[in-house]
CSV table of C-alpha atoms and ligand atoms in Angstrom, one decimal:
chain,number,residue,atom,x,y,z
A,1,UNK,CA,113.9,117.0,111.3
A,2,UNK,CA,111.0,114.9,111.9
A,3,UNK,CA,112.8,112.2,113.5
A,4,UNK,CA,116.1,111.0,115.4
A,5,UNK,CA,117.6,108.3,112.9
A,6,UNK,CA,120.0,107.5,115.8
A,7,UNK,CA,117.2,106.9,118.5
A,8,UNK,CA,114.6,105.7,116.6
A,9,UNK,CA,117.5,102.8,115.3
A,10,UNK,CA,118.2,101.9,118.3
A,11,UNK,CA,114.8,101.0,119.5
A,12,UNK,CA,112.6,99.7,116.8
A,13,UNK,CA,116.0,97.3,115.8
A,14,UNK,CA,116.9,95.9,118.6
A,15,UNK,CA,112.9,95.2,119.3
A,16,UNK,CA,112.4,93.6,115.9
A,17,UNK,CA,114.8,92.0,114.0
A,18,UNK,CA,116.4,88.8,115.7
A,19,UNK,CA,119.7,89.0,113.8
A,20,UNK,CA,119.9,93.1,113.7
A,21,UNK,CA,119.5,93.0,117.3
A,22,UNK,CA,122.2,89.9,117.4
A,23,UNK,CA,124.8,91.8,115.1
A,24,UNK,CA,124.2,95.5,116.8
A,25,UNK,CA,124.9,93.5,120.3
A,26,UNK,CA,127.9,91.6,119.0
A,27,UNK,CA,129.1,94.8,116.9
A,28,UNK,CA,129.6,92.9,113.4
A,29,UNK,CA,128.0,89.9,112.0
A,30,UNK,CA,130.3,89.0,109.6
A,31,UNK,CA,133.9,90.5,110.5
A,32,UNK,CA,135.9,91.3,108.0
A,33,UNK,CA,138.2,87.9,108.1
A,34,UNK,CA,135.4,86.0,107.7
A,35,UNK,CA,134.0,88.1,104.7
A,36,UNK,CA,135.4,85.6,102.4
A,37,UNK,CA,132.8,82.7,103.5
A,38,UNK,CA,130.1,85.8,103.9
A,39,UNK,CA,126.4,84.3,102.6
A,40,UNK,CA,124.7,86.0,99.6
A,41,UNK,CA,123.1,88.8,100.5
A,42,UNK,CA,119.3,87.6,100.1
A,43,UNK,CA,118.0,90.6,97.4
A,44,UNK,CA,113.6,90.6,97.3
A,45,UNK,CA,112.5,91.9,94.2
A,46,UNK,CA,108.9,92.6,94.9
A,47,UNK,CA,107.4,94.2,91.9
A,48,UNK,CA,105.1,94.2,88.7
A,49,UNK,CA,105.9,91.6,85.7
A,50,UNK,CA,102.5,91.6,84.7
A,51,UNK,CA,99.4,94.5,83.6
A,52,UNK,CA,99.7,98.1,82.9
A,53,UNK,CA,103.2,98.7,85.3
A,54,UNK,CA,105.2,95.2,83.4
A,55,UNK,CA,107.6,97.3,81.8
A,56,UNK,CA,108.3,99.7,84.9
A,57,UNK,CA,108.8,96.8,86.7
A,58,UNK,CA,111.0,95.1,84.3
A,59,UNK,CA,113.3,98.3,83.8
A,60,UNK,CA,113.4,99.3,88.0
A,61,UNK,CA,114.8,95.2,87.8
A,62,UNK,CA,117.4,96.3,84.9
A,63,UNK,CA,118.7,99.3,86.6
A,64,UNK,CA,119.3,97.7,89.9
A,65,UNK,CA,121.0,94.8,88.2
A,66,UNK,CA,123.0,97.2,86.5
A,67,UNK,CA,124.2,99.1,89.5
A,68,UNK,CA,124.9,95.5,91.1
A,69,UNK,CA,127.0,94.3,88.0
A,70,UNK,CA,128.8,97.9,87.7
A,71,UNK,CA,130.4,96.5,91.0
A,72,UNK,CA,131.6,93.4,89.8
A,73,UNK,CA,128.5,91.7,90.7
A,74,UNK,CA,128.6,92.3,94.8
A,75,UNK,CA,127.7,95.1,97.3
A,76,UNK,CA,130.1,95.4,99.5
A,77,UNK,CA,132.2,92.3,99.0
A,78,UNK,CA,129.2,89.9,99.1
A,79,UNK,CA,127.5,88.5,96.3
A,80,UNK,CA,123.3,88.3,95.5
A,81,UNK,CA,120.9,86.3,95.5
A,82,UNK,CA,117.9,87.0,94.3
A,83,UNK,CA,114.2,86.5,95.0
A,84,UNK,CA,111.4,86.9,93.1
A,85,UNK,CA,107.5,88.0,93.4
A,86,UNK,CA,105.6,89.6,90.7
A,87,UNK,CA,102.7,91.9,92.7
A,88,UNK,CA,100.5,92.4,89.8
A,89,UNK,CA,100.3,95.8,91.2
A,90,UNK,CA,97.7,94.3,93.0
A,91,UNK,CA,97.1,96.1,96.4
A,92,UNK,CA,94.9,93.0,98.1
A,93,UNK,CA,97.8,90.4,97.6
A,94,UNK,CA,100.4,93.1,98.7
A,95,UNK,CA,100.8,91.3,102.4
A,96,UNK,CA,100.7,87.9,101.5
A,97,UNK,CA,103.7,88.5,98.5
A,98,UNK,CA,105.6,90.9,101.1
A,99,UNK,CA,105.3,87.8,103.2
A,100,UNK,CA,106.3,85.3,100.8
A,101,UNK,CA,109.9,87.4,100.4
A,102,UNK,CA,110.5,88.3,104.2
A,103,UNK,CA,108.9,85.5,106.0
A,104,UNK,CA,109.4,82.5,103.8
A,105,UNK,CA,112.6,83.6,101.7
A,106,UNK,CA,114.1,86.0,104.5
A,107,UNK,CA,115.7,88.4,102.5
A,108,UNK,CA,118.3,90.7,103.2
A,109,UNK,CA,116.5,94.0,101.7
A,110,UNK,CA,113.2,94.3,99.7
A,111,UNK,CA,113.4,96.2,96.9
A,112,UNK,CA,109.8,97.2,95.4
A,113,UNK,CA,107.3,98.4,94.3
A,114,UNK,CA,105.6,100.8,91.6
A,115,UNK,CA,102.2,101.1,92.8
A,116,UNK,CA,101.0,103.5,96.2
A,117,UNK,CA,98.5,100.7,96.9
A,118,UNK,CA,100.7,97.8,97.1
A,119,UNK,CA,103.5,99.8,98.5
A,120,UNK,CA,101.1,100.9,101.4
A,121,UNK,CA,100.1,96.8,102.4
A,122,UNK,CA,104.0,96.5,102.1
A,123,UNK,CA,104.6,99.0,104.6
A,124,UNK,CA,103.5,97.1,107.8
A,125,UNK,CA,105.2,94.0,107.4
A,126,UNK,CA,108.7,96.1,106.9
A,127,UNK,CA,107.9,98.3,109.9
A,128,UNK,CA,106.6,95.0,112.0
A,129,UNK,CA,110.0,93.3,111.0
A,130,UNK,CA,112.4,95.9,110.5
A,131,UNK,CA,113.3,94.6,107.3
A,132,UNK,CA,115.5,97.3,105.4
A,133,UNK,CA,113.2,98.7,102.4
A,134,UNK,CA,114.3,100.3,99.1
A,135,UNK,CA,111.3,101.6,97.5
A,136,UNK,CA,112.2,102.8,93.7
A,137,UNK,CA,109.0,103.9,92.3
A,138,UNK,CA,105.3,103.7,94.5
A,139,UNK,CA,105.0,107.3,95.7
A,140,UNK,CA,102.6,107.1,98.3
A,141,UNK,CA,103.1,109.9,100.8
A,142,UNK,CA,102.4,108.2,104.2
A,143,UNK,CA,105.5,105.6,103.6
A,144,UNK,CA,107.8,108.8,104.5
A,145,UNK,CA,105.1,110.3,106.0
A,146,UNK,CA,103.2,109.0,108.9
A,147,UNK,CA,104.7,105.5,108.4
A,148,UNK,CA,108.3,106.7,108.0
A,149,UNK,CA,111.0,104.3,109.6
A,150,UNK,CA,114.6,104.0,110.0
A,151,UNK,CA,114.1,101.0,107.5
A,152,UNK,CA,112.1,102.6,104.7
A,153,UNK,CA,114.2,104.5,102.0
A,154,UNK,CA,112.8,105.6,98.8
A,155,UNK,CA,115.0,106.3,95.4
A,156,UNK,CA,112.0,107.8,93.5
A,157,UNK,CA,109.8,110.5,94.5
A,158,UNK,CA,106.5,111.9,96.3
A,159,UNK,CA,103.6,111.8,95.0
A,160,UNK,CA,103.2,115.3,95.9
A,161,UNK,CA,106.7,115.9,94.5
A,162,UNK,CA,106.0,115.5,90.5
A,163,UNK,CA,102.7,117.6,90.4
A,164,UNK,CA,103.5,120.0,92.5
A,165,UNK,CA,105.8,122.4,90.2
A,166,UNK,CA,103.3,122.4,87.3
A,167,UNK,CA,101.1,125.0,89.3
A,168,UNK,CA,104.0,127.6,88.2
A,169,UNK,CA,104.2,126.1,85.2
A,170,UNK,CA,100.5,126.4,84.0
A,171,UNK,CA,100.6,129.8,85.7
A,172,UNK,CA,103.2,130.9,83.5
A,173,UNK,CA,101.5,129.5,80.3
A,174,UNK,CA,98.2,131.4,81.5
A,175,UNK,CA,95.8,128.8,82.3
A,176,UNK,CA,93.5,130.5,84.9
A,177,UNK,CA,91.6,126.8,85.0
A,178,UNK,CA,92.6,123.2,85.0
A,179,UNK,CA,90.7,119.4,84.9
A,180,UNK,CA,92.6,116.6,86.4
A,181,UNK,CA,92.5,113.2,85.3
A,182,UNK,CA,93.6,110.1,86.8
A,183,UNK,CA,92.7,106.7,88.3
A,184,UNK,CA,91.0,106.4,91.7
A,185,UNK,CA,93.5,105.3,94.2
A,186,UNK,CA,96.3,106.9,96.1
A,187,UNK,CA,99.1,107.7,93.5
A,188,UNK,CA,96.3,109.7,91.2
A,189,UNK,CA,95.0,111.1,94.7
A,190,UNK,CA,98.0,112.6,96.0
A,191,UNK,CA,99.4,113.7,92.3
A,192,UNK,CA,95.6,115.6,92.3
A,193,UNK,CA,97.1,117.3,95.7
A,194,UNK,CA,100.1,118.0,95.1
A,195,UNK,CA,99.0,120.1,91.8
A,196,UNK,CA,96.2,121.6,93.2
A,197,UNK,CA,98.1,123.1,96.0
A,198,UNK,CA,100.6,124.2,93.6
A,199,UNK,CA,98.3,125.9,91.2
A,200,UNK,CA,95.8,127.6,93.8
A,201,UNK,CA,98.9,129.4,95.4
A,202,UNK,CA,99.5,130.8,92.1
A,203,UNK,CA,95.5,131.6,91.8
A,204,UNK,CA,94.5,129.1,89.4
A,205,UNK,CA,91.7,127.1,89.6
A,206,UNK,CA,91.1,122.8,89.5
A,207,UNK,CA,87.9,123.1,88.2
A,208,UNK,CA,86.8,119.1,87.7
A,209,UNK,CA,88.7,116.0,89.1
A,210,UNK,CA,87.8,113.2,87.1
A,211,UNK,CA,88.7,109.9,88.2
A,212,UNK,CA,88.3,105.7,86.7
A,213,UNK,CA,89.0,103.1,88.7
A,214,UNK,CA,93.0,101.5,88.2
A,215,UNK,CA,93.7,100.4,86.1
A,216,UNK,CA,90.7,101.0,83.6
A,217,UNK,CA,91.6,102.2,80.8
A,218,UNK,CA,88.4,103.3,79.2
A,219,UNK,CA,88.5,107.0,78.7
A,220,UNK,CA,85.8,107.7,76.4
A,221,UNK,CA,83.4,109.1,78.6
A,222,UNK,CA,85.7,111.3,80.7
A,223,UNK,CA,86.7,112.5,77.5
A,224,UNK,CA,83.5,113.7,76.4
A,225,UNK,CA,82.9,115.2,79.6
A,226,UNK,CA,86.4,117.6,79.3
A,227,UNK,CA,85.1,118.4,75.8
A,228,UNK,CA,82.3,119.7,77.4
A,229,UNK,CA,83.7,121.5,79.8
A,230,UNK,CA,86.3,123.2,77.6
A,231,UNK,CA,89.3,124.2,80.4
A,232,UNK,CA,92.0,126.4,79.6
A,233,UNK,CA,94.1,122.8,80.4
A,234,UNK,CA,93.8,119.4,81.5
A,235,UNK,CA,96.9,117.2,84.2
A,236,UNK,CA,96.8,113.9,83.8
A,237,UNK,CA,98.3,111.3,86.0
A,238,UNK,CA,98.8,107.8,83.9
A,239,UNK,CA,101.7,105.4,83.7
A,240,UNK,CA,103.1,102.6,81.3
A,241,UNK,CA,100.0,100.5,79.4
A,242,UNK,CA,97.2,102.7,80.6
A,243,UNK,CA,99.2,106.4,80.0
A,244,UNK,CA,99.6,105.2,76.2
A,245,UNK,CA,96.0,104.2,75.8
A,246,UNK,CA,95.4,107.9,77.3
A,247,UNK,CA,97.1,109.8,75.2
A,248,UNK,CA,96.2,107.8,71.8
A,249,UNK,CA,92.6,108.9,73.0
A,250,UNK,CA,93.1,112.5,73.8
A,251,UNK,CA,94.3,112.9,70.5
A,252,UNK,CA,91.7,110.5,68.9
A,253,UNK,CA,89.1,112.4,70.3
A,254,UNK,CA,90.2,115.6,68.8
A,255,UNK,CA,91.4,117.2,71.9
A,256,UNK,CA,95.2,117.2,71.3
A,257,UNK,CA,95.9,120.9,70.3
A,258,UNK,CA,92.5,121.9,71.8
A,259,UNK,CA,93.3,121.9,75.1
A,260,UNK,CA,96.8,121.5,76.3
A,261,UNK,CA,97.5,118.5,77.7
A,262,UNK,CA,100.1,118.4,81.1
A,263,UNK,CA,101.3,115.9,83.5
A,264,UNK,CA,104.0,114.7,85.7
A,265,UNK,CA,106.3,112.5,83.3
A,266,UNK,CA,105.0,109.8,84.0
A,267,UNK,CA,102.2,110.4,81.2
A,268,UNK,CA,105.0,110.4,78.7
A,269,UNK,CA,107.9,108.2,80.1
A,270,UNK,CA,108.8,104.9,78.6
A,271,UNK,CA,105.7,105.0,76.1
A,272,UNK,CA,106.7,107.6,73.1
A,273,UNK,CA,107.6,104.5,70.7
A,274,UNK,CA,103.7,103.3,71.5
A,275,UNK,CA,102.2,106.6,71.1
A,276,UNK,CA,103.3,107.7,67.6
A,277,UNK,CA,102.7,111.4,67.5
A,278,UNK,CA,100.0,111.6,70.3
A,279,UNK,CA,102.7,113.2,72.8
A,280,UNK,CA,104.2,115.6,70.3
A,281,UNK,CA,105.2,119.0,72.6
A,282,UNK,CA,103.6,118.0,75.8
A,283,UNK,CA,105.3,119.5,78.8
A,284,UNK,CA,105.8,117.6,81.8
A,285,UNK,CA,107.5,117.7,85.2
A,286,UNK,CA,109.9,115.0,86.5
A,287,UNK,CA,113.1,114.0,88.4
A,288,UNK,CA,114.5,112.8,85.2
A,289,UNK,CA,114.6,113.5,81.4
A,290,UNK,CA,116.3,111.8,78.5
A,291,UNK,CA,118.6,115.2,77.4
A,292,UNK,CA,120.4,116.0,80.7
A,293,UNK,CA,123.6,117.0,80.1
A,294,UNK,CA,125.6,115.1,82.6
A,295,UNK,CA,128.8,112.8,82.6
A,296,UNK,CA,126.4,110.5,84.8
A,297,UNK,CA,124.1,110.2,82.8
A,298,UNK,CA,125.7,109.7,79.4
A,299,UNK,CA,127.2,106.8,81.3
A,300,UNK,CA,124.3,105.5,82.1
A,301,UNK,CA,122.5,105.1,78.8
A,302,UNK,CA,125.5,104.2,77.1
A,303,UNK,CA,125.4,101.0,79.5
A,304,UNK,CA,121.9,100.8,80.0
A,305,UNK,CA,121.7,100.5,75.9
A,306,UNK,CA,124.6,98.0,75.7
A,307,UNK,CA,123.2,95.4,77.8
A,308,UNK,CA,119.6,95.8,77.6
A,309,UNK,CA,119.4,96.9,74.0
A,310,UNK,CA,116.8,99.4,75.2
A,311,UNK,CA,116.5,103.2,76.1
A,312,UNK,CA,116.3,103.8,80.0
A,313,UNK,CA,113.4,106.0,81.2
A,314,UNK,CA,112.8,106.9,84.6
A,315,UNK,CA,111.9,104.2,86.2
A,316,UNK,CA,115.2,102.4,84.9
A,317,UNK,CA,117.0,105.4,86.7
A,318,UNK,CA,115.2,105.1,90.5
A,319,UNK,CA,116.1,101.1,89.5
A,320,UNK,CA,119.6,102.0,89.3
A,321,UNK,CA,119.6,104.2,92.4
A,322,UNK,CA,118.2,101.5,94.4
A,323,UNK,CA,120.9,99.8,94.0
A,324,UNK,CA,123.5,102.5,94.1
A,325,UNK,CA,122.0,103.2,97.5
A,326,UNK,CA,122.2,99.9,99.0
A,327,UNK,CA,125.9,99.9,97.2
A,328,UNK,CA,126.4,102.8,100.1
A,329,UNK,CA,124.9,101.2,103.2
A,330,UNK,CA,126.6,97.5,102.8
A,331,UNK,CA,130.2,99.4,101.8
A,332,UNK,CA,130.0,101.4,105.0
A,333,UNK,CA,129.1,98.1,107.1
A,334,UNK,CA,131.4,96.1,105.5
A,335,UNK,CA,129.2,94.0,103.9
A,336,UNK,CA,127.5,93.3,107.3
A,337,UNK,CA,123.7,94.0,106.4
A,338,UNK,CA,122.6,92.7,110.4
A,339,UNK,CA,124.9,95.9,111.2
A,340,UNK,CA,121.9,98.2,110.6
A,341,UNK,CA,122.7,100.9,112.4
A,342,UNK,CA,126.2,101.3,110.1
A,343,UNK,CA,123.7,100.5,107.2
A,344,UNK,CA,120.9,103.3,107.7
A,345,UNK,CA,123.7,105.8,108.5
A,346,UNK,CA,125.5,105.5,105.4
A,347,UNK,CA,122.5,105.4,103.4
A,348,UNK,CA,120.4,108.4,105.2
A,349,UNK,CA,123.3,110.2,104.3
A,350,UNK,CA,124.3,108.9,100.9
A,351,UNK,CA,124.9,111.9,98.0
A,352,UNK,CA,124.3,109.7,95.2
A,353,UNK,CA,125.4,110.5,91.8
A,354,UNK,CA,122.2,109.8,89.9
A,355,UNK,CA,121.7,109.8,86.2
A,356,UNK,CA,118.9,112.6,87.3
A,357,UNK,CA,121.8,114.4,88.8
A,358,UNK,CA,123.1,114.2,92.6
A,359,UNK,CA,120.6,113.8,95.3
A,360,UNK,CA,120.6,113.7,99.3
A,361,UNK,CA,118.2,111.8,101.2
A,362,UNK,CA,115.7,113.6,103.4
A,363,UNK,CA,115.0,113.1,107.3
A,364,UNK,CA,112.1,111.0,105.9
A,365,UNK,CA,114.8,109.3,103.9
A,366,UNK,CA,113.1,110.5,100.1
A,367,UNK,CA,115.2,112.5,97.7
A,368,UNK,CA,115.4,116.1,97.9
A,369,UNK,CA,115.8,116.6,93.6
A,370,UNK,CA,115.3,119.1,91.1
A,371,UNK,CA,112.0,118.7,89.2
A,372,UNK,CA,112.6,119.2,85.6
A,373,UNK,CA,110.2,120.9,83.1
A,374,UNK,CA,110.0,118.5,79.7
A,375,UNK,CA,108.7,118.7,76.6
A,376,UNK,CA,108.0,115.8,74.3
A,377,UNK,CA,110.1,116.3,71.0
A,378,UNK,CA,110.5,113.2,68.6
A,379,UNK,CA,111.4,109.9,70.6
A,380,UNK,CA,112.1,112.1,73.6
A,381,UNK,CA,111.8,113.7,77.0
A,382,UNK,CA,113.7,117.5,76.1
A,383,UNK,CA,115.0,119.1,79.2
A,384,UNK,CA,113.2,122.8,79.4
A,385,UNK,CA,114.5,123.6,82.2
A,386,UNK,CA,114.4,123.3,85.9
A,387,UNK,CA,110.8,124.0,87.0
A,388,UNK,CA,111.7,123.7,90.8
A,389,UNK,CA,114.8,123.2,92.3
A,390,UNK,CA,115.9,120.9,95.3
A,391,UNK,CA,111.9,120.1,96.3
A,392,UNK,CA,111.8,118.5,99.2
A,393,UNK,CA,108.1,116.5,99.9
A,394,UNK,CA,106.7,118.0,103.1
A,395,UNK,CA,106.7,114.9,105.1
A,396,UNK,CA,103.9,115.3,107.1
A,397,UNK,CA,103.0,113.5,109.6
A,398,UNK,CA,106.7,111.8,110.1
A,399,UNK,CA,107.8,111.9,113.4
A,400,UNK,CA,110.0,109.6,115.7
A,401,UNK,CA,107.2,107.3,116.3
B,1,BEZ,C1,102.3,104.9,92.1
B,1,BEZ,O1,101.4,104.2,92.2
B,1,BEZ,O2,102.8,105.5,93.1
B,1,BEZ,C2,102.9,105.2,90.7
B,1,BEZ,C3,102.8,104.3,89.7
B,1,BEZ,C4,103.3,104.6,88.5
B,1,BEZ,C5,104.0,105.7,88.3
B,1,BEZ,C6,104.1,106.7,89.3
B,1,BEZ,C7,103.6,106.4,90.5
């Protein structure tokens, strides 16, 4: 385990957080007969409503709402309110719109973001303050790495965790050789890792990285270059705006059944009504996939569909867990969210029934999931099977600080 939850609790909340420290010495902040008159509990939504990530920010927004209403509108017994930043997934502005939600609004929880870069400029300000965190997409590894904290929970993923099963799988296919594609920064960095680790220990070779700046989505020459180099396959790591652009162009430039095209899903989540045929039977690997065969998720879509009007993808689903999560921690502390020590318990050792199936958290509070193989048929995401079960992300560098 790479750290104590108990000890490490006890010390960095009662150093930081004026009301934690307040309700851990008093026991309760709001006791139960007084639940009644409880406050809203102060919900930050720090995410992205504008550029490439809009609509993964707009559907991690649905699912948590969706988890909040499923519960008559209140996590245990208290009722939301919430507050608002859009990041632009813009990594420079991440401390000053962390800020604007802890310092000025003083919320309750923070619940964001997609992108590594902003999530990583979030991460001081919640370990300074102690502020609980619910990440639900940005899968940068050093938030439950080295800058893992009693307060930092994430519903999503690794970085590391969505590439790193696809080493097996290209194995199996019998690419000896692979190109990686992505955008320069820490998500496309880490995804790069995770594969290439995965594929060399199965003898294959990365035999280009090609990188464009984030969120540029001007492919042409990075195209011609693969052409060039002819690999037995090519991973890509794009998401939302900029993985639809991608895969119109692969296919546009004559590559699509050329040279197989992989990824980790999130080349091919939440974009197949964009991308008309361009995704046709690429295989992908992801935490989610839109033809499990679980009561959970059935019951999910059904209701996502119903109020939204819109299919759920992934990001919908880690949305969703966010909030089931929280659902956990304020129902074990009574609705008492300055009773962090009952809060983090509960959730560091919440089994939550996910549409992606169940998950545990682990010591660095990320879920330990299965990784499902995909393949693109139609308008969806086909389960293929399990490409690695229960992978838990390394963790490195996590320790009890
Ligand atoms: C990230 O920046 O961590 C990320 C963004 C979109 C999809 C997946 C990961």
């Amino acid at each position: 385990m790479p750290f104590d939850n108990n000890s490490f609790t006890r010390r960095s909340f009662l150093k930081t957080t004026a009301a934690g420290a307040g309700a851990a010495a008093a026991g309760s902040l709001f006791p139960s007969f007084v639940l009644a008159q409880a406050p809203k509990l102060r919900v930050g939504l720090m995410l992205p409503y504008t550029g490439t990530f809009t609509a993964l920010g707009v559907a991690i927004t649905n699912g948590f709402k969706l988890a909040v209403e499923e519960r008559g509108g209140k996590l245990g017994g208290r009722e939301l309110e919430y507050f608002t930043v859009d990041d632009e997934s813009n990594p420079a502005k991440a401390p000053e719109n962390t800020n604007k939600l802890v310092q000025r609004d003083k919320v309750d929880v923070l619940i964001g973001t997609v992108h590594s870069g902003v999530a990583l400029g979030m991460a001081k300000i919640v370990r300074e303050t102690g502020v609980l965190w619910i990440n639900p997409n940005a899968g940068a590894g050093d938030v439950t790495g080295p800058l893992c904290a009693p307060n930092i929970f994430r519903t999503s993923f690794s970085n590391w965790q969505t590439t790193h099963a696809l080493g097996k799988v290209l194995k199996e296919r019998g690419h000896k050789n692979a190109v990686f594609i992505t955008w320069k920064y820490a998500a496309g960095e880490e995804m790069l890792g995770g594969f290439k680790e995965g594929f060399e220990k199965e003898g294959g070779k990365l035999v280009k990285e090609l990188f464009l700046p984030f969120p540029q989505v001007e492919f042409q020459a990075l195209l011609t270059e693969i052409a060039n180099i002819k690999p037995d396959a090519v991973v890509a790591f794009f998401a939302g705006g900029g993985a639809a652009k991608f895969l119109k162009d692969y296919q546009a430039a004559g590559l699509k059944g050329k040279i197989p095209l992989y990824g980790p899903g999130f080349l091919t989540d939440g974009v197949l009504d964009a991308v008309g045929d361009a995704a046709e039977g690429i295989e992908t690997t992801l935490h989610y996939a839109d033809s499990l065969d679980l009561k959970k998720d059935k019951a999910f879509r059904l209701a996502y569909a119903k109020t939204y009007k819109l299919q759920p993808d992934v990001y919908a689903v880690q949305g969703y867990d966010a909030g089931q999560l929280l659902a956990a921690g304020l129902e074990a502390a009574k609705g008492d969210v300055g009773n962090k020590q009952a809060v983090i318990k509960a959730m560091a050792s919440a089994k939550i029934d996910s549409p992606r199936g169940v998950f545990t958290m682990s010591a660095a509070h990320n879920p330990v999931q299965d990784m499902y193989l995909r393949k693109v048929v139609g308008k969806e995401n086909k389960v293929v099977g399990i490409a690695w079960k229960a992978l838990a992300d390394p963790a490195r560098g996590c320790k009890a600080g």
